[in-house]
PDB file of C-alpha atoms in Angstrom:
ATOM      1  CA  UNK A 161       0.122   0.040  -0.717  1.00  0.00           C
ATOM      2  CA  UNK A 162       1.542   3.131  -0.436  1.00  0.00           C
ATOM      3  CA  UNK A 163       1.485   6.450   1.302  1.00  0.00           C
ATOM      4  CA  UNK A 164      -0.978   8.039  -0.666  1.00  0.00           C
ATOM      5  CA  UNK A 165      -3.563   5.726  -0.106  1.00  0.00           C
ATOM      6  CA  UNK A 166      -2.346   5.031   3.930  1.00  0.00           C
ATOM      7  CA  UNK A 167      -3.147   8.900   3.838  1.00  0.00           C
ATOM      8  CA  UNK A 168      -6.432   8.421   2.642  1.00  0.00           C
ATOM      9  CA  UNK A 169      -7.180   5.358   4.333  1.00  0.00           C
ATOM     10  CA  UNK A 170      -6.509   7.566   7.550  1.00  0.00           C
ATOM     11  CA  UNK A 171      -8.179  10.268   6.339  1.00  0.00           C
ATOM     12  CA  UNK A 172     -11.779   7.872   5.507  1.00  0.00           C
ATOM     13  CA  UNK A 173     -10.769   6.648   9.235  1.00  0.00           C
ATOM     14  CA  UNK A 174     -11.318  10.060  10.721  1.00  0.00           C
ATOM     15  CA  UNK A 175     -14.509  10.736   9.476  1.00  0.00           C
ATOM     16  CA  UNK A 176     -15.795   7.604   9.971  1.00  0.00           C
ATOM     17  CA  UNK A 177     -14.538   8.613  13.931  1.00  0.00           C
ATOM     18  CA  UNK A 178     -16.288  12.198  14.374  1.00  0.00           C
ATOM     19  CA  UNK A 179     -19.074  11.039  12.486  1.00  0.00           C
ATOM     20  CA  UNK A 180     -20.122   8.238  14.875  1.00  0.00           C
ATOM     21  CA  UNK A 181     -19.797  11.098  17.911  1.00  0.00           C
ATOM     22  CA  UNK A 182     -22.254  13.341  15.902  1.00  0.00           C
ATOM     23  CA  UNK A 183     -24.600  10.106  14.953  1.00  0.00           C
ATOM     24  CA  UNK A 184     -24.649   9.088  18.944  1.00  0.00           C
ATOM     25  CA  UNK A 185     -24.892  12.422  20.577  1.00  0.00           C
ATOM     26  CA  UNK A 186     -27.257  14.080  18.052  1.00  0.00           C
ATOM     27  CA  UNK A 187     -28.402  11.316  16.111  1.00  0.00           C
ATOM     28  CA  UNK A 188     -28.921  11.040  11.959  1.00  0.00           C
ATOM     29  CA  UNK A 189     -31.370  13.456  11.433  1.00  0.00           C
ATOM     30  CA  UNK A 190     -29.693  16.496  13.533  1.00  0.00           C
ATOM     31  CA  UNK A 191     -26.985  15.268  11.820  1.00  0.00           C
ATOM     32  CA  UNK A 192     -25.058  16.890   9.168  1.00  0.00           C
ATOM     33  CA  UNK A 193     -22.627  17.070   6.883  1.00  0.00           C
ATOM     34  CA  UNK A 194     -21.309  20.595   7.129  1.00  0.00           C
ATOM     35  CA  UNK A 195     -20.876  19.746  11.562  1.00  0.00           C
ATOM     36  CA  UNK A 196     -18.889  16.836  11.040  1.00  0.00           C
ATOM     37  CA  UNK A 197     -16.078  18.267   8.067  1.00  0.00           C
ATOM     38  CA  UNK A 198     -16.358  21.247  10.795  1.00  0.00           C
ATOM     39  CA  UNK A 199     -15.576  18.450  13.648  1.00  0.00           C
ATOM     40  CA  UNK A 200     -12.538  17.406  11.450  1.00  0.00           C
ATOM     41  CA  UNK A 201     -11.766  20.653   9.718  1.00  0.00           C
ATOM     42  CA  UNK A 202     -12.417  19.345   6.491  1.00  0.00           C
ATOM     43  CA  UNK A 203     -13.533  21.244   3.535  1.00  0.00           C
ATOM     44  CA  UNK A 204     -16.924  20.017   2.932  1.00  0.00           C
ATOM     45  CA  UNK A 205     -15.859  19.435  -0.484  1.00  0.00           C
ATOM     46  CA  UNK A 206     -13.215  17.047   0.687  1.00  0.00           C
ATOM     47  CA  UNK A 207     -15.924  15.643   2.715  1.00  0.00           C
ATOM     48  CA  UNK A 208     -17.953  15.070  -0.306  1.00  0.00           C
ATOM     49  CA  UNK A 209     -15.286  12.931  -1.669  1.00  0.00           C
ATOM     50  CA  UNK A 210     -15.277  10.402   0.358  1.00  0.00           C
ATOM     51  CA  UNK A 211     -18.963  10.112   1.530  1.00  0.00           C
ATOM     52  CA  UNK A 212     -20.955  11.253  -1.662  1.00  0.00           C
ATOM     53  CA  UNK A 213     -24.193  11.757   1.047  1.00  0.00           C
ATOM     54  CA  UNK A 214     -24.905  11.253   4.513  1.00  0.00           C
ATOM     55  CA  UNK A 215     -27.522   7.729   4.423  1.00  0.00           C
ATOM     56  CA  UNK A 216     -23.656   6.470   2.983  1.00  0.00           C
ATOM     57  CA  UNK A 217     -21.680   7.852   5.462  1.00  0.00           C
ATOM     58  CA  UNK A 218     -23.655   6.902   7.630  1.00  0.00           C
ATOM     59  CA  UNK A 219     -23.707   2.843   6.689  1.00  0.00           C
ATOM     60  CA  UNK A 220     -20.291   2.582   6.207  1.00  0.00           C
ATOM     61  CA  UNK A 221     -19.766   3.997   9.954  1.00  0.00           C
ATOM     62  CA  UNK A 222     -22.615   1.152  10.380  1.00  0.00           C
ATOM     63  CA  UNK A 223     -20.643  -0.962   9.483  1.00  0.00           C
ATOM     64  CA  UNK A 224     -17.569  -0.116  11.566  1.00  0.00           C
ATOM     65  CA  UNK A 225     -19.634  -0.843  14.356  1.00  0.00           C
ATOM     66  CA  UNK A 226     -20.564  -4.227  13.484  1.00  0.00           C
ATOM     67  CA  UNK A 227     -17.776  -5.022  12.837  1.00  0.00           C
ATOM     68  CA  UNK A 228     -16.505  -4.339  16.126  1.00  0.00           C
ATOM     69  CA  UNK A 229     -20.168  -6.500  17.618  1.00  0.00           C
ATOM     70  CA  UNK A 230     -19.266  -9.215  15.412  1.00  0.00           C
ATOM     71  CA  UNK A 231     -15.684 -10.007  16.870  1.00  0.00           C
ATOM     72  CA  UNK A 232     -17.008  -8.824  20.098  1.00  0.00           C
ATOM     73  CA  UNK A 233     -18.714 -12.052  19.904  1.00  0.00           C
ATOM     74  CA  UNK A 234     -15.969 -14.138  17.580  1.00  0.00           C
ATOM     75  CA  UNK A 235     -13.436 -13.417  20.529  1.00  0.00           C
ATOM     76  CA  UNK A 236     -15.099 -15.251  22.963  1.00  0.00           C
ATOM     77  CA  UNK A 237     -16.557 -18.916  20.846  1.00  0.00           C
ATOM     78  CA  UNK A 238     -14.979 -21.940  22.592  1.00  0.00           C
ATOM     79  CA  UNK A 239     -14.515 -19.617  25.978  1.00  0.00           C
ATOM     80  CA  UNK A 240     -17.508 -20.848  27.914  1.00  0.00           C
ATOM     81  CA  UNK A 241     -18.113 -23.323  30.249  1.00  0.00           C
ATOM     82  CA  UNK A 242     -21.385 -24.411  28.817  1.00  0.00           C
ATOM     83  CA  UNK A 243     -24.124 -23.801  25.939  1.00  0.00           C
ATOM     84  CA  UNK A 244     -25.823 -21.531  28.872  1.00  0.00           C
ATOM     85  CA  UNK A 245     -23.114 -18.715  29.046  1.00  0.00           C
ATOM     86  CA  UNK A 246     -22.669 -18.475  25.536  1.00  0.00           C
ATOM     87  CA  UNK A 247     -25.815 -17.547  24.607  1.00  0.00           C
ATOM     88  CA  UNK A 248     -26.265 -15.334  27.887  1.00  0.00           C
ATOM     89  CA  UNK A 249     -22.883 -13.208  26.496  1.00  0.00           C
ATOM     90  CA  UNK A 250     -24.779 -13.391  23.251  1.00  0.00           C
ATOM     91  CA  UNK A 251     -27.729 -11.614  24.315  1.00  0.00           C
ATOM     92  CA  UNK A 252     -26.109  -9.326  27.548  1.00  0.00           C
ATOM     93  CA  UNK A 253     -23.406  -8.074  24.290  1.00  0.00           C
ATOM     94  CA  UNK A 254     -26.354  -7.260  21.418  1.00  0.00           C
ATOM     95  CA  UNK A 255     -27.899  -5.142  24.844  1.00  0.00           C
ATOM     96  CA  UNK A 256     -25.094  -3.542  26.179  1.00  0.00           C
ATOM     97  CA  UNK A 257     -23.991  -2.404  22.646  1.00  0.00           C
ATOM     98  CA  UNK A 258     -27.766  -1.981  21.795  1.00  0.00           C
ATOM     99  CA  UNK A 259     -28.065   0.622  24.816  1.00  0.00           C
ATOM    100  CA  UNK A 260     -24.378   2.163  24.224  1.00  0.00           C
ATOM    101  CA  UNK A 261     -25.056   3.447  20.775  1.00  0.00           C
ATOM    102  CA  UNK A 262     -29.293   3.945  21.271  1.00  0.00           C
ATOM    103  CA  UNK A 263     -29.087   7.023  19.821  1.00  0.00           C
ATOM    104  CA  UNK A 264     -27.013   6.226  17.117  1.00  0.00           C
ATOM    105  CA  UNK A 265     -29.767   4.046  15.554  1.00  0.00           C
ATOM    106  CA  UNK A 266     -32.778   6.605  15.560  1.00  0.00           C
ATOM    107  CA  UNK A 267     -32.017   6.039  12.185  1.00  0.00           C
ATOM    108  CA  UNK A 268     -34.172   2.623  12.399  1.00  0.00           C
ATOM    109  CA  UNK A 269     -37.182   5.134  14.527  1.00  0.00           C
ATOM    110  CA  UNK A 270     -37.089   7.218  11.241  1.00  0.00           C
ATOM    111  CA  UNK A 271     -37.047   4.738   8.638  1.00  0.00           C
ATOM    112  CA  UNK A 272     -37.975   1.785   9.881  1.00  0.00           C
ATOM    113  CA  UNK A 273     -41.393   0.987   7.072  1.00  0.00           C
ATOM    114  CA  UNK A 274     -38.943   2.713   4.261  1.00  0.00           C
ATOM    115  CA  UNK A 275     -34.863   1.495   5.687  1.00  0.00           C
ATOM    116  CA  UNK A 276     -32.241   0.980   2.206  1.00  0.00           C
ATOM    117  CA  UNK A 277     -31.506  -2.507   0.751  1.00  0.00           C
ATOM    118  CA  UNK A 278     -27.972  -1.356   2.002  1.00  0.00           C
ATOM    119  CA  UNK A 279     -29.022  -1.830   5.632  1.00  0.00           C
ATOM    120  CA  UNK A 280     -30.808  -5.172   4.781  1.00  0.00           C
ATOM    121  CA  UNK A 281     -27.861  -6.450   3.511  1.00  0.00           C
ATOM    122  CA  UNK A 282     -26.164  -5.847   6.567  1.00  0.00           C
ATOM    123  CA  UNK A 283     -28.675  -7.088   9.085  1.00  0.00           C
ATOM    124  CA  UNK A 284     -28.009 -10.284   7.409  1.00  0.00           C
ATOM    125  CA  UNK A 285     -24.806  -9.942   7.829  1.00  0.00           C
ATOM    126  CA  UNK A 286     -25.175 -10.234  11.583  1.00  0.00           C
ATOM    127  CA  UNK A 287     -27.821 -12.629  11.562  1.00  0.00           C
ATOM    128  CA  UNK A 288     -25.640 -15.366   9.197  1.00  0.00           C
ATOM    129  CA  UNK A 289     -22.624 -14.941  11.029  1.00  0.00           C
ATOM    130  CA  UNK A 290     -24.593 -14.937  14.706  1.00  0.00           C
ATOM    131  CA  UNK A 291     -25.951 -18.399  13.303  1.00  0.00           C
ATOM    132  CA  UNK A 292     -22.528 -19.109  12.408  1.00  0.00           C
ATOM    133  CA  UNK A 293     -21.006 -18.775  15.601  1.00  0.00           C
ATOM    134  CA  UNK A 294     -23.340 -19.852  17.753  1.00  0.00           C
ATOM    135  CA  UNK A 295     -24.023 -22.903  15.793  1.00  0.00           C
ATOM    136  CA  UNK A 296     -20.369 -23.444  16.244  1.00  0.00           C
ATOM    137  CA  UNK A 297     -20.693 -23.443  20.386  1.00  0.00           C
ATOM    138  CA  UNK A 298     -23.947 -25.827  20.008  1.00  0.00           C
ATOM    139  CA  UNK A 299     -20.966 -28.596  18.028  1.00  0.00           C
ATOM    140  CA  UNK A 300     -19.095 -28.170  20.954  1.00  0.00           C
ATOM    141  CA  UNK A 301     -21.422 -28.713  23.144  1.00  0.00           C
ATOM    142  CA  UNK A 302     -22.877 -32.328  21.569  1.00  0.00           C
ATOM    143  CA  UNK A 303     -18.834 -33.325  20.813  1.00  0.00           C
ATOM    144  CA  UNK A 304     -18.543 -32.636  25.149  1.00  0.00           C
ATOM    145  CA  UNK A 305     -21.869 -34.333  25.867  1.00  0.00           C
ATOM    146  CA  UNK A 306     -23.749 -31.917  27.446  1.00  0.00           C
ATOM    147  CA  UNK A 307     -26.278 -31.405  25.312  1.00  0.00           C
ATOM    148  CA  UNK A 308     -28.491 -34.718  23.374  1.00  0.00           C
ATOM    149  CA  UNK A 309     -26.536 -34.705  19.454  1.00  0.00           C
ATOM    150  CA  UNK A 310     -28.356 -32.591  16.967  1.00  0.00           C
ATOM    151  CA  UNK A 311     -27.935 -33.097  13.240  1.00  0.00           C
ATOM    152  CA  UNK A 312     -29.820 -29.658  12.410  1.00  0.00           C
ATOM    153  CA  UNK A 313     -27.091 -27.062  14.319  1.00  0.00           C
ATOM    154  CA  UNK A 314     -27.367 -24.063  11.687  1.00  0.00           C
ATOM    155  CA  UNK A 315     -31.930 -24.220  12.338  1.00  0.00           C
ATOM    156  CA  UNK A 316     -31.571 -24.531  15.789  1.00  0.00           C
ATOM    157  CA  UNK A 317     -30.059 -21.476  16.211  1.00  0.00           C
ATOM    158  CA  UNK A 318     -31.748 -19.580  13.091  1.00  0.00           C
ATOM    159  CA  UNK A 319     -34.726 -20.727  15.164  1.00  0.00           C
ATOM    160  CA  UNK A 320     -33.868 -18.826  19.074  1.00  0.00           C
ATOM    161  CA  UNK A 321     -32.443 -15.616  17.183  1.00  0.00           C
ATOM    162  CA  UNK A 322     -35.766 -15.830  15.405  1.00  0.00           C
ATOM    163  CA  UNK A 323     -37.702 -15.975  18.741  1.00  0.00           C
ATOM    164  CA  UNK A 324     -35.512 -13.651  20.584  1.00  0.00           C
ATOM    165  CA  UNK A 325     -36.246 -10.855  17.560  1.00  0.00           C
ATOM    166  CA  UNK A 326     -40.285 -11.986  17.843  1.00  0.00           C
ATOM    167  CA  UNK A 327     -39.667 -11.177  21.926  1.00  0.00           C
ATOM    168  CA  UNK A 328     -38.389  -7.006  20.685  1.00  0.00           C
ATOM    169  CA  UNK A 329     -41.019  -6.711  18.248  1.00  0.00           C
ATOM    170  CA  UNK A 330     -43.972  -8.426  20.339  1.00  0.00           C
ATOM    171  CA  UNK A 331     -42.591  -6.018  23.599  1.00  0.00           C
ATOM    172  CA  UNK A 332     -42.625  -2.483  20.761  1.00  0.00           C
ATOM    173  CA  UNK A 333     -45.660  -2.980  19.928  1.00  0.00           C
ATOM    174  CA  UNK A 334     -47.246  -4.422  23.050  1.00  0.00           C
ATOM    175  CA  UNK A 335     -46.249  -0.289  23.607  1.00  0.00           C
ATOM    176  CA  UNK A 336     -47.538   1.144  20.656  1.00  0.00           C
ATOM    177  CA  UNK A 337     -44.387   2.170  19.045  1.00  0.00           C
ATOM    178  CA  UNK A 338     -42.252   0.490  16.083  1.00  0.00           C
ATOM    179  CA  UNK A 339     -38.781   0.770  17.924  1.00  0.00           C
ATOM    180  CA  UNK A 340     -38.822   0.095  21.571  1.00  0.00           C
ATOM    181  CA  UNK A 341     -37.912   3.049  23.667  1.00  0.00           C
ATOM    182  CA  UNK A 342     -35.207   2.943  25.943  1.00  0.00           C
ATOM    183  CA  UNK A 343     -37.354   2.531  29.258  1.00  0.00           C
ATOM    184  CA  UNK A 344     -37.805  -0.774  27.183  1.00  0.00           C
ATOM    185  CA  UNK A 345     -35.189  -2.375  26.371  1.00  0.00           C
ATOM    186  CA  UNK A 346     -33.975  -3.547  30.062  1.00  0.00           C
ATOM    187  CA  UNK A 347     -37.614  -5.457  29.696  1.00  0.00           C
ATOM    188  CA  UNK A 348     -36.754  -6.907  26.093  1.00  0.00           C
ATOM    189  CA  UNK A 349     -33.452  -8.093  28.018  1.00  0.00           C
ATOM    190  CA  UNK A 350     -34.798  -9.968  30.603  1.00  0.00           C
ATOM    191  CA  UNK A 351     -37.482 -12.098  29.005  1.00  0.00           C
ATOM    192  CA  UNK A 352     -34.618 -12.732  26.377  1.00  0.00           C
ATOM    193  CA  UNK A 353     -32.708 -14.084  29.384  1.00  0.00           C
ATOM    194  CA  UNK A 354     -35.473 -16.393  30.335  1.00  0.00           C
ATOM    195  CA  UNK A 355     -36.200 -17.418  26.318  1.00  0.00           C
ATOM    196  CA  UNK A 356     -32.340 -18.279  26.826  1.00  0.00           C
ATOM    197  CA  UNK A 357     -32.754 -20.460  29.949  1.00  0.00           C
ATOM    198  CA  UNK A 358     -35.472 -22.790  28.476  1.00  0.00           C
ATOM    199  CA  UNK A 359     -33.485 -22.899  25.165  1.00  0.00           C
ATOM    200  CA  UNK A 360     -30.901 -24.549  26.640  1.00  0.00           C
ATOM    201  CA  UNK A 361     -33.145 -26.537  28.972  1.00  0.00           C
ATOM    202  CA  UNK A 362     -35.131 -28.228  25.847  1.00  0.00           C
ATOM    203  CA  UNK A 363     -31.056 -28.596  24.726  1.00  0.00           C
ATOM    204  CA  UNK A 364     -29.518 -30.344  27.628  1.00  0.00           C
ATOM    205  CA  UNK A 365     -33.149 -33.020  28.209  1.00  0.00           C
TER     206      UNK A 365
END
């Protein structure tokens, strides 16, 4: 990699970091490209050279965040004492991630019925990565004899993730909102942990 490309990569990362701070503290709707350029002391034209519009910048920041989230899961795979510990870690990590970045996700609240296709692709990538990682845990536990042998670990994890998602959807719709309010997240978290406990017991006995 030559020096010019390295400088461009460094500048791009600085833009992503500055944009993340803006999106996190003020939300997508109250953040402007002018403000992000001002934070970095860049010209607006140079910012648009890297990211043609605010939505593309937001998506780039989201991809970076998601990579960090998935890395935090992947680094722990194989270090758990039980299947329940692994699933609880996944639920807790996702909960902490949403709490920490709650304002960042106001884009979803504003555009839930009209999310860009790229966002849906990212959501699909997250789901597939979680299936892959948690299936690995099920296979390990089955080979250790701590749970019954299973022939379809991917399908089992996929079902669990769908059920966990359903808890969020039901809790939000019950309160007549589409995206959970921040104060609802603890209730959703508790229900998800209960579901994980029931689910794991079903695999063990």
